[in-house]
Tab-separated table of C-alpha atoms in Angstrom:
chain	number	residue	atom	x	y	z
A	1	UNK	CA	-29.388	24.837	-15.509
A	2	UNK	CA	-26.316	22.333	-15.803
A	3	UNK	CA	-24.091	22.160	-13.071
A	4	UNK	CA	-20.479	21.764	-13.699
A	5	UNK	CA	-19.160	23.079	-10.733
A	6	UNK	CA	-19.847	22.499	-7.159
A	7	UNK	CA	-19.355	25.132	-4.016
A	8	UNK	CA	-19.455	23.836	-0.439
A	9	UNK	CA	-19.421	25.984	2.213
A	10	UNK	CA	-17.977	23.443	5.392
A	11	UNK	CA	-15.137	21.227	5.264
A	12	UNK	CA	-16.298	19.315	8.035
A	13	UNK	CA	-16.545	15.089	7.702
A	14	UNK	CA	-19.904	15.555	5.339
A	15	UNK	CA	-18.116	18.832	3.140
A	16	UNK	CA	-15.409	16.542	2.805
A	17	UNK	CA	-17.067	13.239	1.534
A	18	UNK	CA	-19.593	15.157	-0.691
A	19	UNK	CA	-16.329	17.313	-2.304
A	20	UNK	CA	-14.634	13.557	-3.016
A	21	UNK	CA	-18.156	12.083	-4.456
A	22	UNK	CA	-18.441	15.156	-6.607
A	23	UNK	CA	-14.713	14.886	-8.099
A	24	UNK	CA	-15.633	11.416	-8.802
A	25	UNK	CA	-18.565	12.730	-10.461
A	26	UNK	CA	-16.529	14.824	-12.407
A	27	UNK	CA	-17.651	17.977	-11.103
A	28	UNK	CA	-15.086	21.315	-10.620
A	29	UNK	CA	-14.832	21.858	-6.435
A	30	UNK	CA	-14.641	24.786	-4.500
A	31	UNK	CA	-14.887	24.052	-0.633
A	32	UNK	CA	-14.299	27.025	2.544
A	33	UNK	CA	-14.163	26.221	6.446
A	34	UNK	CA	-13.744	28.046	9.302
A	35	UNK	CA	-10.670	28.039	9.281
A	36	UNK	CA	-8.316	30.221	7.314
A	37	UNK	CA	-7.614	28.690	3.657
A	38	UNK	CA	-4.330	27.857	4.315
A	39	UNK	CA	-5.007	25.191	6.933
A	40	UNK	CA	-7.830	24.425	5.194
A	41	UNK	CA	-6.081	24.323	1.492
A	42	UNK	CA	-4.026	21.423	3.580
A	43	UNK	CA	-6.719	19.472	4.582
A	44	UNK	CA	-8.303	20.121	1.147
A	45	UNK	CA	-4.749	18.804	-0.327
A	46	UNK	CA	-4.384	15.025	2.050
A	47	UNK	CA	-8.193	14.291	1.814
A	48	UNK	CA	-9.644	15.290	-1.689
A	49	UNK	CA	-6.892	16.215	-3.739
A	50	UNK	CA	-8.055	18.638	-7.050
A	51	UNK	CA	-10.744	20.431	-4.848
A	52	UNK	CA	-9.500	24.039	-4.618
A	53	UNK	CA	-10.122	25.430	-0.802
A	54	UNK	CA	-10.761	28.699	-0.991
A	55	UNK	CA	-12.859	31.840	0.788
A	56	UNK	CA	-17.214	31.994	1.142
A	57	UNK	CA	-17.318	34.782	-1.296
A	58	UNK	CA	-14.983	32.758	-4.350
A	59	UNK	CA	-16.470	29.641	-3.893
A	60	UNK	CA	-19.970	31.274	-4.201
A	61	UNK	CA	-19.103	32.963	-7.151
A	62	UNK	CA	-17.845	30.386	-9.311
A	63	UNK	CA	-20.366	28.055	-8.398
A	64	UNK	CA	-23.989	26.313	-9.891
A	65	UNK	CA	-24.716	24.949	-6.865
A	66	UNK	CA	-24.034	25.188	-3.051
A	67	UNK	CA	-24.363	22.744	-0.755
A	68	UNK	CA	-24.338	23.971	3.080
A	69	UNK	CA	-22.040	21.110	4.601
A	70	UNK	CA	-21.940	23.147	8.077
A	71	UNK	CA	-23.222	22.653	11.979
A	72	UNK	CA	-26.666	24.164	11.527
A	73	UNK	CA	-26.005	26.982	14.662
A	74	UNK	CA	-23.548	28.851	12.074
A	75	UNK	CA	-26.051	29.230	9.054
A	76	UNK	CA	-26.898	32.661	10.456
A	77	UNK	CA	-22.573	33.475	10.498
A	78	UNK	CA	-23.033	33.737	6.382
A	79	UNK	CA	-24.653	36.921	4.982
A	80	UNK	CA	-27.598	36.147	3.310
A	81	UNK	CA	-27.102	38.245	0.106
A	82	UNK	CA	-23.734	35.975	-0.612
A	83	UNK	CA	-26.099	33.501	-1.788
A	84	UNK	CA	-28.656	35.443	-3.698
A	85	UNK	CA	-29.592	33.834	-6.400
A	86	UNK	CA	-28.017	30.385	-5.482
A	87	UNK	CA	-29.176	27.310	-5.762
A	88	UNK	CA	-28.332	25.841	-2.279
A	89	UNK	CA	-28.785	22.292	-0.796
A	90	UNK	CA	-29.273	22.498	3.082
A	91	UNK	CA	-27.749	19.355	4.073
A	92	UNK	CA	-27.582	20.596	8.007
A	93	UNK	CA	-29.520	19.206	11.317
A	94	UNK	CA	-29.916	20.113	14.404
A	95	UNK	CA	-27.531	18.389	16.459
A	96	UNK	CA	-27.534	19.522	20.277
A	97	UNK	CA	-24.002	18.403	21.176
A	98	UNK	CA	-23.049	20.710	17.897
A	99	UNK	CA	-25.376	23.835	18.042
A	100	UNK	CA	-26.183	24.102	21.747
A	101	UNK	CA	-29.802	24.359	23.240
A	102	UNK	CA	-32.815	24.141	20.639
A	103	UNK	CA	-34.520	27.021	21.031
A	104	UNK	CA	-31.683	28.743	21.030
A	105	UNK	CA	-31.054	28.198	17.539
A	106	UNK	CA	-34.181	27.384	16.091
A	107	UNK	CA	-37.682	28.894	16.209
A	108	UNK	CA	-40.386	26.080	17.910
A	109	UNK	CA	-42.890	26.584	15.119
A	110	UNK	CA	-41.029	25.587	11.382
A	111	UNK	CA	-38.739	23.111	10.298
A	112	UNK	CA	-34.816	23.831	10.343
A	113	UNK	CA	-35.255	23.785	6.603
A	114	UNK	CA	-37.708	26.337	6.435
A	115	UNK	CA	-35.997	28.843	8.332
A	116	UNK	CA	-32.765	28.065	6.896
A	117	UNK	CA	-35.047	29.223	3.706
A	118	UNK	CA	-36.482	32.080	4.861
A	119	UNK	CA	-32.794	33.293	6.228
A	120	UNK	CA	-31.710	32.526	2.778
A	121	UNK	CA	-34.956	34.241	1.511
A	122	UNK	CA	-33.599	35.197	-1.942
A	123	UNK	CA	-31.839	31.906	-2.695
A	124	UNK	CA	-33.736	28.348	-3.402
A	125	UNK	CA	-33.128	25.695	-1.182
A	126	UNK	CA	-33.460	22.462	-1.150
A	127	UNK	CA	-32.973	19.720	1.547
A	128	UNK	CA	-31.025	16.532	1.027
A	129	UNK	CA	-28.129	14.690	1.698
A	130	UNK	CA	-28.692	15.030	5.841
A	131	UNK	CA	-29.942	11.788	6.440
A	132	UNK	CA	-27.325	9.168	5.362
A	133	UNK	CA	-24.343	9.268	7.868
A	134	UNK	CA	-20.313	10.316	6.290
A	135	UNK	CA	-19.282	6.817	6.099
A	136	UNK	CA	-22.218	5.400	4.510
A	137	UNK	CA	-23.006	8.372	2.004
A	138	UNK	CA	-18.798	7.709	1.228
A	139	UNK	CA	-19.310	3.990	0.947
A	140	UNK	CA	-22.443	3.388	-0.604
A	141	UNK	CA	-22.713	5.654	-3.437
A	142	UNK	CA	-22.750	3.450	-6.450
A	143	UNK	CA	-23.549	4.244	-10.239
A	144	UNK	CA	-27.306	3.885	-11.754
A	145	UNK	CA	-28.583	0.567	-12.034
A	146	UNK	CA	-26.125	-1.404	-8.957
A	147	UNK	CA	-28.906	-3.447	-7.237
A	148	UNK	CA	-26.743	-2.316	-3.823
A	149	UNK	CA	-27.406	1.359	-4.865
A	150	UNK	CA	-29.006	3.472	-2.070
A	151	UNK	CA	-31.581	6.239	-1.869
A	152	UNK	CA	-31.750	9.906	-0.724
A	153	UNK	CA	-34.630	11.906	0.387
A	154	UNK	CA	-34.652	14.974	-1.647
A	155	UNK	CA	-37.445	17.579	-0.749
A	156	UNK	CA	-37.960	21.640	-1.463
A	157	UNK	CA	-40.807	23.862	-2.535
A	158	UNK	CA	-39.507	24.815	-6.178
A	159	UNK	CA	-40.254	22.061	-8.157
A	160	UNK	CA	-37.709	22.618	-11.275
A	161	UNK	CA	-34.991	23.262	-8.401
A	162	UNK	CA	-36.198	19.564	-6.640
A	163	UNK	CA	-35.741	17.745	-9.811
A	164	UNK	CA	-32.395	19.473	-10.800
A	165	UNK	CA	-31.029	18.678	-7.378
A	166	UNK	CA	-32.147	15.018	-7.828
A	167	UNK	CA	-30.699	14.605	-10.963
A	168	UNK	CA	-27.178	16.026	-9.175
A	169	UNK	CA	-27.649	13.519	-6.544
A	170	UNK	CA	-28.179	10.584	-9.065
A	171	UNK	CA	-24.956	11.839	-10.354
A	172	UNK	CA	-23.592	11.389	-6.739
A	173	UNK	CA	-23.877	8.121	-6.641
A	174	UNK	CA	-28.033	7.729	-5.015
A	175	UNK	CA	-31.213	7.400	-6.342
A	176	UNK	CA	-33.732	9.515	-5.143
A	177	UNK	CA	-37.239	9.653	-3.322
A	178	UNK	CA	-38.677	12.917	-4.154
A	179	UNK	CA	-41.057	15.526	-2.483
A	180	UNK	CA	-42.295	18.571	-3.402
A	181	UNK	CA	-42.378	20.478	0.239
A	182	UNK	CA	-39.664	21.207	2.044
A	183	UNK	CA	-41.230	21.009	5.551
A	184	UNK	CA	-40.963	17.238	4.794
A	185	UNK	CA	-37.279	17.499	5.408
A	186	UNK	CA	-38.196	16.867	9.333
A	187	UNK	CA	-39.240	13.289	8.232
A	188	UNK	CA	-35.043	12.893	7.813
A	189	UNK	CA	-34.095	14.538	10.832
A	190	UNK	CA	-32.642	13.406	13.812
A	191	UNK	CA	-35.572	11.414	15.680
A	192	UNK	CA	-36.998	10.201	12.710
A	193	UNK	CA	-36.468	5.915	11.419
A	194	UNK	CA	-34.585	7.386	8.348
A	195	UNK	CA	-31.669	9.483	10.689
A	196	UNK	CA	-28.718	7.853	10.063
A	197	UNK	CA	-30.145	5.170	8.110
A	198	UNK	CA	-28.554	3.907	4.322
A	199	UNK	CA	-31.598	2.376	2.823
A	200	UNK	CA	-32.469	1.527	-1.053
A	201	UNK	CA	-34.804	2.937	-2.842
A	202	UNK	CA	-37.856	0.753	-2.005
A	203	UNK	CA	-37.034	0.890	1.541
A	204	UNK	CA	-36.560	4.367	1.653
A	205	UNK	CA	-39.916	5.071	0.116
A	206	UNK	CA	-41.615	2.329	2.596
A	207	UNK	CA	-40.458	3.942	5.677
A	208	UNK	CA	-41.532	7.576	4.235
A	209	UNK	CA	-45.166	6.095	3.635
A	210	UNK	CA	-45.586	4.778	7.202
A	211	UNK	CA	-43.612	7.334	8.720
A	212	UNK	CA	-47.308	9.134	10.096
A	213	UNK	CA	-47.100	6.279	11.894
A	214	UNK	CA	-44.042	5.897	13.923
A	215	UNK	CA	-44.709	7.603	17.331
A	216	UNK	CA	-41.984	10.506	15.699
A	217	UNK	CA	-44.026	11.089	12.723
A	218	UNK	CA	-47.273	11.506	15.462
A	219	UNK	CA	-45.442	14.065	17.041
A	220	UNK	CA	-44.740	15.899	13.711
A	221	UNK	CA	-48.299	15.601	12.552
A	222	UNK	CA	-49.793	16.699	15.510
A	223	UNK	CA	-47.679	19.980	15.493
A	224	UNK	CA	-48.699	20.564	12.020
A	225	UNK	CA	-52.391	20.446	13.461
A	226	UNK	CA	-51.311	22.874	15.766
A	227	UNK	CA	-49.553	25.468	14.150
């Protein structure tokens, strides 16, 4: 698939910094908020002029790609069969001050990712861009080969949808560290060494390897060995 043009359903600080890196990238926007697509036309208009604000159901049909830019308590707020078919990046968390008590919003015994998935159950999804905070994924994105380039952990369970995800990231502005199983998005979440952190590619990769180590990633392994 080639992806010329870009959907993103949130225009929230992330929607908004991923719309302006994909302009940049030369990519055709679409973005929708909560709000109604006037206000959010004007936002759309002061912050990344040429992205066209619009409604769910337009930017999700004339887009390649989706990425979910919104507060991980609303995913369920979005009818599933919208994005049948889709190619979606999940670039949500769980953030309590955002989406309210846990278990109120997520099930104790999967990763946000995979229920976000199985919600989704008829689209592929793939997790990324969740890590790296606004400012930094704004600031550092820099073209192939900048020896101040940064990294982003890209993960999913459909391996031709991973790698065409990575290379759209790569044309973000990151390099990638890749993984082929999208409960391994919880080794980016919040918790983890990597939440919030802009690291480069070597980094990135050294903190994933030891990351069964950290007394987060004992937590994580020991509720695999549980479920």
């Amino acid at each position: 698939m080639t992806i010329k043009r870009v959907g993103i359903l949130g225009a929230g600080k992330v929607g908004i910094v991923l719309a302006g890196l994909a302009l940049k990238a030369g990519y055709e926007v679409r973005i929708s908020g909560s709000g109604s697509v006037e206000k959010i036309d004007l936002i759309i208009k002061t912050l990344v002029p040429g992205a066209i604000a619009s409604e769910n159901n337009d930017v999700v049909a004339n887009s390649d790609i989706i990425i979910l830019a919104i507060p991980l308590s609303r995913y369920k707020k979005i009818n599933p069969a919208l994005l049948k078919g889709k190619l979606v990046i999940d670039a949500t968390n769980y953030w309590w001050e955002t989406d309210g008590i846990r278990e109120e919003v997520l099930e104790p015994n999967s990763t946000s990712s995979e229920q976000v998935q199985a919600y989704f159950k008829d689209s592929t999804l793939v997790k990324t861009f969740n890590h790296m905070g606004y400012h930094n994924l704004q600031e550092d994105a820099r073209i192939k080969g900048n020896p101040k380039r940064k990294a982003l952990f890209v993960t999913g369970d459909d391996r031709a949808a991973v790698d065409e995800v990575a290379h759209f990231v790569d044309t973000m502005g990151f390099d990638q560290v890749v993984h082929y199983d999208i409960k391994d998005g919880i080794m980016t979440e919040p918790g983890s060494p990597l939440f919030g952190a802009s690291l480069s590619y070597k980094d990135l990769k050294d903190v994933l390897d030891h990351f069964d180590q950290t007394e987060f990633g004992k937590k994580v392994m020991a509720s695999k060995l549980n479920r």
